[in-house]
Short mmCIF file of C-alpha atoms in Angstrom, two decimals:
data_model
loop_
_atom_site.label_atom_id
_atom_site.label_comp_id
_atom_site.label_asym_id
_atom_site.label_seq_id
_atom_site.Cartn_x
_atom_site.Cartn_y
_atom_site.Cartn_z
CA UNK A 1 -0.06 -0.03 0.25
CA UNK A 2 1.35 3.49 -0.81
CA UNK A 3 2.43 5.53 1.93
CA UNK A 4 0.25 8.35 3.40
CA UNK A 5 2.68 11.10 3.11
CA UNK A 6 0.83 13.46 5.16
CA UNK A 7 0.96 10.80 8.06
CA UNK A 8 4.85 10.29 7.02
CA UNK A 9 5.55 14.14 7.51
CA UNK A 10 3.63 14.08 10.90
CA UNK A 11 5.56 10.87 12.11
CA UNK A 12 8.86 12.41 10.84
CA UNK A 13 8.12 15.52 12.78
CA UNK A 14 7.24 14.08 15.97
CA UNK A 15 9.75 11.26 15.97
CA UNK A 16 12.41 13.52 14.81
CA UNK A 17 11.88 15.98 17.58
CA UNK A 18 12.58 12.97 20.12
CA UNK A 19 15.60 12.04 18.16
CA UNK A 20 14.49 8.58 17.21
CA UNK A 21 14.92 8.37 13.35
CA UNK A 22 17.81 6.08 12.32
CA UNK A 23 16.76 5.83 8.68
CA UNK A 24 14.15 6.89 6.19
CA UNK A 25 12.44 4.73 3.59
CA UNK A 26 9.63 5.79 1.01
CA UNK A 27 7.03 3.78 3.16
CA UNK A 28 8.42 3.72 6.56
CA UNK A 29 10.84 5.26 9.25
CA UNK A 30 13.22 3.11 11.08
CA UNK A 31 13.91 4.27 14.52
CA UNK A 32 15.86 3.29 17.56
CA UNK A 33 18.56 4.22 19.93
CA UNK A 34 21.23 1.38 18.78
CA UNK A 35 21.70 -0.59 15.72
CA UNK A 36 20.49 -3.49 17.47
CA UNK A 37 17.45 -2.14 18.89
CA UNK A 38 15.51 -0.84 16.01
CA UNK A 39 11.88 -0.44 15.27
CA UNK A 40 9.90 0.49 12.11
CA UNK A 41 7.13 2.95 11.13
CA UNK A 42 4.66 1.86 8.72
CA UNK A 43 2.03 3.96 7.35
CA UNK A 44 -1.19 2.29 6.73
CA UNK A 45 -4.01 4.72 5.98
CA UNK A 46 -5.03 8.06 6.73
CA UNK A 47 -6.54 7.19 10.35
CA UNK A 48 -4.23 4.76 11.53
CA UNK A 49 -0.54 4.38 11.92
CA UNK A 50 0.91 0.73 12.92
CA UNK A 51 4.17 1.03 14.71
CA UNK A 52 5.80 -2.46 13.78
CA UNK A 53 8.75 -3.04 15.66
CA UNK A 54 12.06 -5.57 15.09
CA UNK A 55 14.97 -6.00 16.87
CA UNK A 56 18.10 -8.08 15.73
CA UNK A 57 19.75 -9.44 18.82
CA UNK A 58 22.32 -11.67 17.19
CA UNK A 59 23.11 -14.75 19.10
CA UNK A 60 26.32 -17.11 19.17
CA UNK A 61 25.50 -20.49 17.55
CA UNK A 62 26.61 -22.19 20.74
CA UNK A 63 23.95 -19.96 22.82
CA UNK A 64 21.11 -21.15 20.59
CA UNK A 65 20.07 -24.16 22.70
CA UNK A 66 16.50 -25.88 22.55
CA UNK A 67 16.12 -24.98 26.20
CA UNK A 68 16.88 -21.09 25.19
CA UNK A 69 14.68 -21.41 21.83
CA UNK A 70 11.50 -22.56 24.09
CA UNK A 71 12.28 -20.03 26.70
CA UNK A 72 12.46 -17.18 24.29
CA UNK A 73 8.92 -17.99 22.55
CA UNK A 74 7.31 -18.14 26.11
CA UNK A 75 8.92 -14.87 27.38
CA UNK A 76 8.21 -12.97 24.11
CA UNK A 77 4.40 -14.15 23.92
CA UNK A 78 3.51 -13.29 27.56
CA UNK A 79 5.33 -10.45 28.37
CA UNK A 80 5.82 -8.03 25.20
CA UNK A 81 3.59 -6.68 22.51
CA UNK A 82 3.48 -9.36 19.91
CA UNK A 83 5.50 -12.36 18.86
CA UNK A 84 9.03 -12.85 19.73
CA UNK A 85 10.95 -16.05 18.28
CA UNK A 86 14.40 -17.39 17.29
CA UNK A 87 14.91 -16.56 13.21
CA UNK A 88 18.12 -16.79 11.26
CA UNK A 89 19.77 -14.02 9.49
CA UNK A 90 20.72 -14.37 5.70
CA UNK A 91 24.16 -14.73 6.65
CA UNK A 92 23.20 -17.67 8.55
CA UNK A 93 23.52 -16.40 12.20
CA UNK A 94 20.63 -16.96 14.58
CA UNK A 95 18.78 -13.60 16.35
CA UNK A 96 15.90 -13.07 17.97
CA UNK A 97 12.98 -11.50 16.09
CA UNK A 98 10.78 -9.10 18.55
CA UNK A 99 7.55 -7.78 17.10
CA UNK A 100 5.10 -5.34 18.21
CA UNK A 101 2.08 -3.71 16.92
CA UNK A 102 1.01 -0.31 18.09
CA UNK A 103 -1.36 2.43 16.98
CA UNK A 104 -1.29 6.12 16.80
CA UNK A 105 -3.04 8.87 14.74
CA UNK A 106 -1.82 12.45 14.06
CA UNK A 107 -4.49 14.01 16.40
CA UNK A 108 -3.22 12.35 19.42
CA UNK A 109 0.00 14.35 19.27
CA UNK A 110 3.14 12.71 20.84
CA UNK A 111 1.48 9.25 21.58
CA UNK A 112 3.54 8.01 18.44
CA UNK A 113 7.03 9.15 20.21
CA UNK A 114 5.74 7.47 23.65
CA UNK A 115 4.85 4.08 22.01
CA UNK A 116 7.97 4.14 20.01
CA UNK A 117 10.19 4.72 23.44
CA UNK A 118 7.99 2.31 25.22
CA UNK A 119 8.53 -0.22 22.46
CA UNK A 120 12.35 0.22 22.51
CA UNK A 121 12.39 0.09 26.26
CA UNK A 122 10.81 -3.29 26.30
CA UNK A 123 12.94 -4.20 23.40
CA UNK A 124 15.99 -3.42 25.67
CA UNK A 125 14.30 -5.10 28.75
CA UNK A 126 13.99 -8.43 26.70
CA UNK A 127 17.65 -8.09 25.44
CA UNK A 128 18.76 -7.88 28.97
CA UNK A 129 16.72 -10.75 30.29
CA UNK A 130 17.90 -12.99 27.36
CA UNK A 131 21.56 -12.12 28.43
CA UNK A 132 20.57 -13.54 31.81
CA UNK A 133 19.17 -16.74 30.42
CA UNK A 134 16.09 -18.83 31.52
CA UNK A 135 17.27 -19.24 35.30
CA UNK A 136 18.16 -15.42 35.81
CA UNK A 137 21.81 -14.19 35.60
CA UNK A 138 23.36 -17.38 37.15
CA UNK A 139 21.89 -19.28 34.30
CA UNK A 140 23.59 -17.28 31.44
CA UNK A 141 24.67 -19.47 28.61
CA UNK A 142 28.02 -20.06 28.08
CA UNK A 143 27.49 -22.80 25.60
CA UNK A 144 24.70 -24.78 24.29
CA UNK A 145 24.83 -27.24 27.01
CA UNK A 146 24.31 -24.88 29.54
CA UNK A 147 20.81 -24.66 28.59
CA UNK A 148 20.28 -27.68 26.53
CA UNK A 149 17.11 -29.93 27.36
CA UNK A 150 19.55 -32.78 27.22
CA UNK A 151 20.69 -34.54 30.58
CA UNK A 152 23.97 -33.82 32.00
CA UNK A 153 24.75 -37.66 31.82
CA UNK A 154 23.19 -40.18 29.52
CA UNK A 155 19.73 -41.39 30.24
CA UNK A 156 19.24 -45.01 31.78
CA UNK A 157 17.84 -46.97 29.17
CA UNK A 158 15.44 -49.16 31.34
CA UNK A 159 14.29 -45.92 32.97
CA UNK A 160 13.45 -44.21 29.73
CA UNK A 161 11.71 -47.38 28.57
CA UNK A 162 9.77 -47.44 31.48
CA UNK A 163 8.50 -43.93 31.03
CA UNK A 164 7.49 -44.88 27.66
CA UNK A 165 5.31 -48.09 28.93
CA UNK A 166 3.73 -45.65 31.26
CA UNK A 167 2.21 -43.68 28.50
CA UNK A 168 -1.54 -43.96 28.20
CA UNK A 169 -2.32 -46.40 25.22
CA UNK A 170 -0.08 -46.73 22.25
CA UNK A 171 0.34 -50.48 22.60
CA UNK A 172 1.61 -50.72 18.94
CA UNK A 173 3.63 -47.65 19.19
CA UNK A 174 5.67 -49.04 22.34
CA UNK A 175 6.20 -52.46 20.53
CA UNK A 176 7.84 -50.60 17.45
CA UNK A 177 10.05 -48.68 19.63
CA UNK A 178 11.31 -51.72 21.63
CA UNK A 179 11.61 -53.41 18.20
CA UNK A 180 14.02 -50.59 17.39
CA UNK A 181 15.78 -50.89 20.58
CA UNK A 182 16.38 -54.52 20.09
CA UNK A 183 17.54 -54.16 16.61
CA UNK A 184 20.40 -51.43 17.51
CA UNK A 185 21.41 -53.53 20.54
CA UNK A 186 21.97 -56.57 18.25
CA UNK A 187 23.91 -54.32 16.00
CA UNK A 188 26.11 -53.17 19.28
CA UNK A 189 26.61 -56.77 19.99
CA UNK A 190 27.77 -57.86 16.54
CA UNK A 191 30.31 -54.99 16.34
CA UNK A 192 31.54 -55.77 19.59
CA UNK A 193 32.21 -59.49 18.30
CA UNK A 194 33.94 -58.37 15.23
CA UNK A 195 30.70 -58.75 12.80
CA UNK A 196 29.48 -56.45 10.39
CA UNK A 197 26.21 -54.65 11.73
CA UNK A 198 23.06 -54.38 9.50
CA UNK A 199 22.52 -50.65 9.22
CA UNK A 200 19.46 -49.43 10.67
CA UNK A 201 18.13 -45.71 9.90
CA UNK A 202 17.67 -43.29 12.68
CA UNK A 203 15.13 -41.48 11.00
CA UNK A 204 11.22 -42.12 11.74
CA UNK A 205 7.72 -41.12 10.32
CA UNK A 206 5.10 -40.61 12.90
CA UNK A 207 1.66 -40.70 11.72
CA UNK A 208 -1.64 -39.61 13.21
CA UNK A 209 -4.10 -37.33 14.08
CA UNK A 210 -3.12 -34.42 16.70
CA UNK A 211 -3.02 -35.02 20.34
CA UNK A 212 -1.92 -38.56 19.98
CA UNK A 213 1.52 -38.57 21.70
CA UNK A 214 3.71 -38.27 18.73
CA UNK A 215 6.05 -35.19 20.37
CA UNK A 216 6.21 -36.79 23.65
CA UNK A 217 7.30 -39.91 21.95
CA UNK A 218 9.78 -38.37 19.95
CA UNK A 219 11.37 -36.86 22.97
CA UNK A 220 11.56 -40.30 24.37
CA UNK A 221 13.28 -41.58 21.32
CA UNK A 222 15.94 -39.02 21.68
CA UNK A 223 16.91 -40.13 24.85
CA UNK A 224 16.87 -43.62 23.97
CA UNK A 225 18.99 -42.97 21.29
CA UNK A 226 21.46 -41.27 23.52
CA UNK A 227 21.22 -43.90 26.31
CA UNK A 228 22.33 -46.40 23.43
CA UNK A 229 25.15 -44.38 22.48
CA UNK A 230 23.88 -43.66 19.00
CA UNK A 231 23.42 -40.00 19.61
CA UNK A 232 26.12 -37.73 21.22
CA UNK A 233 23.47 -35.34 23.09
CA UNK A 234 19.96 -36.75 22.63
CA UNK A 235 18.30 -33.31 22.86
CA UNK A 236 14.88 -32.51 20.71
CA UNK A 237 14.75 -29.79 18.26
CA UNK A 238 11.21 -29.07 17.37
CA UNK A 239 10.38 -27.05 14.08
CA UNK A 240 7.54 -26.68 11.37
CA UNK A 241 7.28 -25.25 7.90
CA UNK A 242 7.87 -21.79 9.27
CA UNK A 243 11.23 -22.46 10.51
CA UNK A 244 12.54 -24.08 7.20
CA UNK A 245 11.39 -21.89 4.61
CA UNK A 246 12.60 -18.62 3.83
CA UNK A 247 10.84 -15.54 2.34
CA UNK A 248 13.28 -14.67 -0.68
CA UNK A 249 15.85 -16.28 -2.79
CA UNK A 250 18.91 -17.68 -0.99
CA UNK A 251 17.11 -17.60 2.29
CA UNK A 252 15.86 -21.03 2.79
CA UNK A 253 19.17 -22.90 2.79
CA UNK A 254 20.77 -20.95 5.74
CA UNK A 255 17.64 -21.41 7.61
CA UNK A 256 17.55 -25.40 7.13
CA UNK A 257 21.35 -25.48 7.76
CA UNK A 258 20.88 -23.53 10.87
CA UNK A 259 18.25 -25.89 12.08
CA UNK A 260 20.32 -28.96 11.27
CA UNK A 261 23.18 -27.24 13.27
CA UNK A 262 21.10 -26.62 16.36
CA UNK A 263 19.81 -30.43 16.22
CA UNK A 264 23.20 -31.97 15.55
CA UNK A 265 23.63 -34.84 17.86
CA UNK A 266 20.11 -35.20 18.51
CA UNK A 267 16.84 -35.50 16.86
CA UNK A 268 14.91 -33.04 14.67
CA UNK A 269 11.32 -33.10 15.00
CA UNK A 270 9.33 -31.58 12.11
CA UNK A 271 5.76 -31.23 12.82
CA UNK A 272 3.16 -31.27 9.96
CA UNK A 273 6.18 -32.09 7.56
CA UNK A 274 3.86 -32.16 4.84
CA UNK A 275 3.47 -28.58 4.75
CA UNK A 276 6.94 -28.28 3.11
CA UNK A 277 5.82 -29.55 -0.18
CA UNK A 278 1.99 -28.21 0.04
CA UNK A 279 3.20 -25.01 -1.86
CA UNK A 280 1.43 -22.79 -4.50
CA UNK A 281 4.53 -22.90 -6.60
CA UNK A 282 5.60 -19.60 -5.30
CA UNK A 283 7.72 -20.34 -2.10
CA UNK A 284 10.82 -22.16 -1.37
CA UNK A 285 9.24 -25.90 -0.01
CA UNK A 286 11.17 -27.76 -2.37
CA UNK A 287 14.37 -26.05 -1.86
CA UNK A 288 13.87 -26.76 2.03
CA UNK A 289 13.28 -30.57 1.42
CA UNK A 290 16.49 -30.64 -0.79
CA UNK A 291 18.67 -29.02 1.67
CA UNK A 292 17.02 -31.06 4.71
CA UNK A 293 17.95 -34.52 2.69
CA UNK A 294 21.35 -33.02 2.05
CA UNK A 295 21.94 -32.23 5.62
CA UNK A 296 20.65 -35.62 6.75
CA UNK A 297 23.29 -37.28 4.68
CA UNK A 298 26.08 -35.13 5.75
CA UNK A 299 25.16 -35.56 9.56
CA UNK A 300 23.88 -39.07 9.17
CA UNK A 301 26.29 -40.42 11.95
CA UNK A 302 24.83 -37.89 14.92
CA UNK A 303 21.28 -36.56 13.61
CA UNK A 304 17.88 -38.38 13.65
CA UNK A 305 15.03 -36.76 11.92
CA UNK A 306 11.39 -37.56 12.94
CA UNK A 307 8.66 -36.22 10.62
CA UNK A 308 5.17 -36.25 11.75
CA UNK A 309 1.68 -35.41 10.48
CA UNK A 310 -1.50 -36.84 9.12
CA UNK A 311 -1.40 -40.13 7.63
CA UNK A 312 -2.20 -39.67 3.85
CA UNK A 313 -0.44 -36.05 3.48
CA UNK A 314 2.61 -37.54 5.31
CA UNK A 315 2.55 -40.61 2.53
CA UNK A 316 2.38 -37.93 -0.09
CA UNK A 317 5.35 -35.97 1.71
CA UNK A 318 7.78 -39.12 1.51
CA UNK A 319 6.88 -40.13 -2.00
CA UNK A 320 7.62 -36.45 -3.13
CA UNK A 321 11.33 -36.78 -3.19
CA UNK A 322 13.58 -39.77 -3.65
CA UNK A 323 15.75 -38.69 -1.22
CA UNK A 324 13.11 -38.90 1.36
CA UNK A 325 11.88 -42.35 0.41
CA UNK A 326 15.18 -43.36 0.60
CA UNK A 327 16.03 -42.18 4.38
CA UNK A 328 12.66 -42.65 5.75
CA UNK A 329 12.03 -46.55 6.08
CA UNK A 330 10.23 -46.85 9.47
CA UNK A 331 6.57 -45.54 9.66
CA UNK A 332 5.18 -45.73 13.13
CA UNK A 333 1.36 -45.03 13.41
CA UNK A 334 -0.46 -43.31 16.23
CA UNK A 335 -3.84 -44.42 16.49
CA UNK A 336 -6.94 -42.25 18.16
CA UNK A 337 -7.35 -42.94 21.91
CA UNK A 338 -10.36 -44.92 22.90
CA UNK A 339 -13.06 -43.62 25.43
CA UNK A 340 -11.61 -45.36 28.28
CA UNK A 341 -8.12 -43.98 27.48
CA UNK A 342 -9.08 -40.46 26.98
CA UNK A 343 -10.96 -40.96 30.59
CA UNK A 344 -7.45 -42.10 32.03
CA UNK A 345 -5.78 -39.00 30.48
CA UNK A 346 -8.47 -37.01 32.02
CA UNK A 347 -8.08 -38.46 35.34
CA UNK A 348 -4.28 -38.29 35.39
CA UNK A 349 -4.46 -34.17 34.71
CA UNK A 350 -7.30 -33.72 37.35
CA UNK A 351 -4.92 -35.58 39.80
CA UNK A 352 -1.91 -33.47 38.94
CA UNK A 353 -4.30 -30.50 39.98
CA UNK A 354 -5.54 -32.12 43.11
CA UNK A 355 -8.93 -32.35 41.90
CA UNK A 356 -11.20 -35.36 42.64
CA UNK A 357 -13.91 -36.98 40.60
CA UNK A 358 -16.58 -39.41 41.91
CA UNK A 359 -17.94 -42.37 39.86
CA UNK A 360 -20.81 -40.03 38.72
CA UNK A 361 -18.46 -37.46 37.27
CA UNK A 362 -16.45 -40.39 35.40
CA UNK A 363 -19.90 -41.79 34.15
CA UNK A 364 -20.88 -38.24 32.88
CA UNK A 365 -17.42 -37.63 31.23
CA UNK A 366 -17.64 -41.23 29.60
CA UNK A 367 -21.23 -40.27 28.28
CA UNK A 368 -19.89 -36.86 27.04
CA UNK A 369 -16.81 -38.62 25.15
CA UNK A 370 -18.67 -41.23 23.89
CA UNK A 371 -21.23 -39.12 21.98
CA UNK A 372 -18.72 -36.99 20.03
CA UNK A 373 -15.61 -37.32 17.80
CA UNK A 374 -12.36 -36.58 19.68
CA UNK A 375 -9.93 -37.49 17.09
CA UNK A 376 -8.86 -35.80 13.89
CA UNK A 377 -8.50 -31.89 14.30
CA UNK A 378 -10.40 -32.20 17.69
CA UNK A 379 -7.06 -33.24 19.13
CA UNK A 380 -7.38 -36.60 21.19
CA UNK A 381 -5.58 -35.68 24.40
CA UNK A 382 -5.92 -31.73 23.64
CA UNK A 383 -9.38 -32.12 23.68
CA UNK A 384 -9.48 -33.75 27.03
CA UNK A 385 -7.09 -31.00 28.46
CA UNK A 386 -9.66 -28.33 27.01
CA UNK A 387 -12.48 -30.47 28.48
CA UNK A 388 -10.96 -30.35 31.89
CA UNK A 389 -10.10 -26.63 31.58
CA UNK A 390 -13.85 -25.92 30.82
CA UNK A 391 -15.02 -28.05 33.59
CA UNK A 392 -12.55 -26.30 36.14
CA UNK A 393 -14.30 -22.98 34.85
CA UNK A 394 -17.87 -24.37 35.30
CA UNK A 395 -16.71 -25.51 38.84
CA UNK A 396 -15.12 -21.93 39.33
CA UNK A 397 -18.59 -20.20 38.47
CA UNK A 398 -20.49 -22.51 40.64
CA UNK A 399 -18.25 -22.08 43.60
CA UNK A 400 -18.24 -18.31 43.15
CA UNK A 401 -21.84 -17.90 42.45
CA UNK A 402 -22.96 -16.76 45.81
CA UNK A 403 -19.75 -14.37 46.38
CA UNK A 404 -17.93 -16.59 48.65
CA UNK A 405 -15.81 -19.73 47.91
CA UNK A 406 -15.81 -22.48 50.26
CA UNK A 407 -12.84 -25.21 50.22
CA UNK A 408 -15.50 -28.05 49.87
CA UNK A 409 -16.70 -26.65 46.51
CA UNK A 410 -13.10 -26.42 44.70
CA UNK A 411 -11.57 -29.94 45.59
CA UNK A 412 -13.94 -32.06 43.70
CA UNK A 413 -15.96 -31.99 40.27
CA UNK A 414 -19.73 -32.59 40.42
CA UNK A 415 -21.56 -33.99 37.44
CA UNK A 416 -23.08 -30.73 36.71
CA UNK A 417 -19.48 -29.30 35.77
CA UNK A 418 -19.47 -31.81 32.77
CA UNK A 419 -20.52 -29.82 29.88
CA UNK A 420 -23.41 -31.30 27.59
CA UNK A 421 -21.89 -32.95 24.62
CA UNK A 422 -23.53 -30.66 22.14
CA UNK A 423 -21.78 -27.50 23.84
CA UNK A 424 -18.34 -29.05 22.77
CA UNK A 425 -19.31 -31.05 19.52
CA UNK A 426 -16.56 -30.96 17.24
CA UNK A 427 -17.00 -34.29 14.88
CA UNK A 428 -19.88 -36.24 13.66
CA UNK A 429 -19.62 -40.02 14.73
CA UNK A 430 -18.86 -41.41 18.19
CA UNK A 431 -15.28 -42.67 18.91
CA UNK A 432 -14.83 -46.38 19.38
CA UNK A 433 -14.20 -47.83 22.91
CA UNK A 434 -12.05 -50.66 22.66
CA UNK A 435 -11.29 -50.79 26.32
CA UNK A 436 -13.66 -51.55 29.23
#
């Protein structure tokens, strides 16, 4: 959209008076107090002016650990104006992208300058917290290992497998993972005896609907691989399409390479991986796939890649590139949970929050879950989590209705806290209940 030159003149005057302008472009102004703390004013229409702020806080590669990545995302979304995420500079260096959206208009005088200063102050504060690290000043990362999700010592294989077995349902998934463990152990025994191993690929395809435990199992697989001595670190790096595809020519390959470098020694988990090839022909999805395949080959001795998504789209994704077909030979399907399994998950969530439910409540929950479809986009375990939160809201409303809250009212659910099935209907047919 063409710049509103009247607004531009006004903004230039207001911001110039406060010494905030760093650079001028036809449709925007770059403002800030330092090269690495900058904001940009873009002119949207004749009434509203949107202030969009960016900062490029460049990090050393060693500091960009999975734990720091997650912490940045959480802090940015909960404490600042908009989204904050780790991105990659065109030269391949990681940096933090800070984004805020503020509105000001000419008839409000100096509000724009005030907002700009506020955005810069928040950015500086974020940069300070970033330097301190997830745990404060004492946790400032000196290397990737300082804030990595990996353990300081290799995981005990039997203990990790016990965690796998403790997951609700997923009987076939657990069996497939144990088969992989057995195969790798046999190979290690053969090598120790001077025999040649039968090479088994580390890369896996997880298929199934959302909320069926794919990410949870991927984390355990990373730890299992490390316990077996297959991977040096055993951490998990989670990405999706937006982390791998650039916005202009020459941007995608560095993005993919940076993600692969971050995941080296561990597991790269790509959720909804099929989205990489679901393009309109105008983006760089195929380039990302090609670079991913190359990186998998270059790092084949200390990197595992797990791709996940819906069944049919994932089959099409693997078939879209010969390199993918040759590297992903193991498919593990995650079925939807039964009603009994969903009830078990709900009970675990409630127990973790010190909330009780008697047989009447459980019967109401069973009736609710039996009457709707919780698979597909409804989210399986995610649906149950949402159902629990809705029940807690209904309990809170009930307990606070008379203006006072009694302890007895907030330690246990009652059947009335279970919403009617129609209130949360997402799908059509009931789900199967294969367990008693």
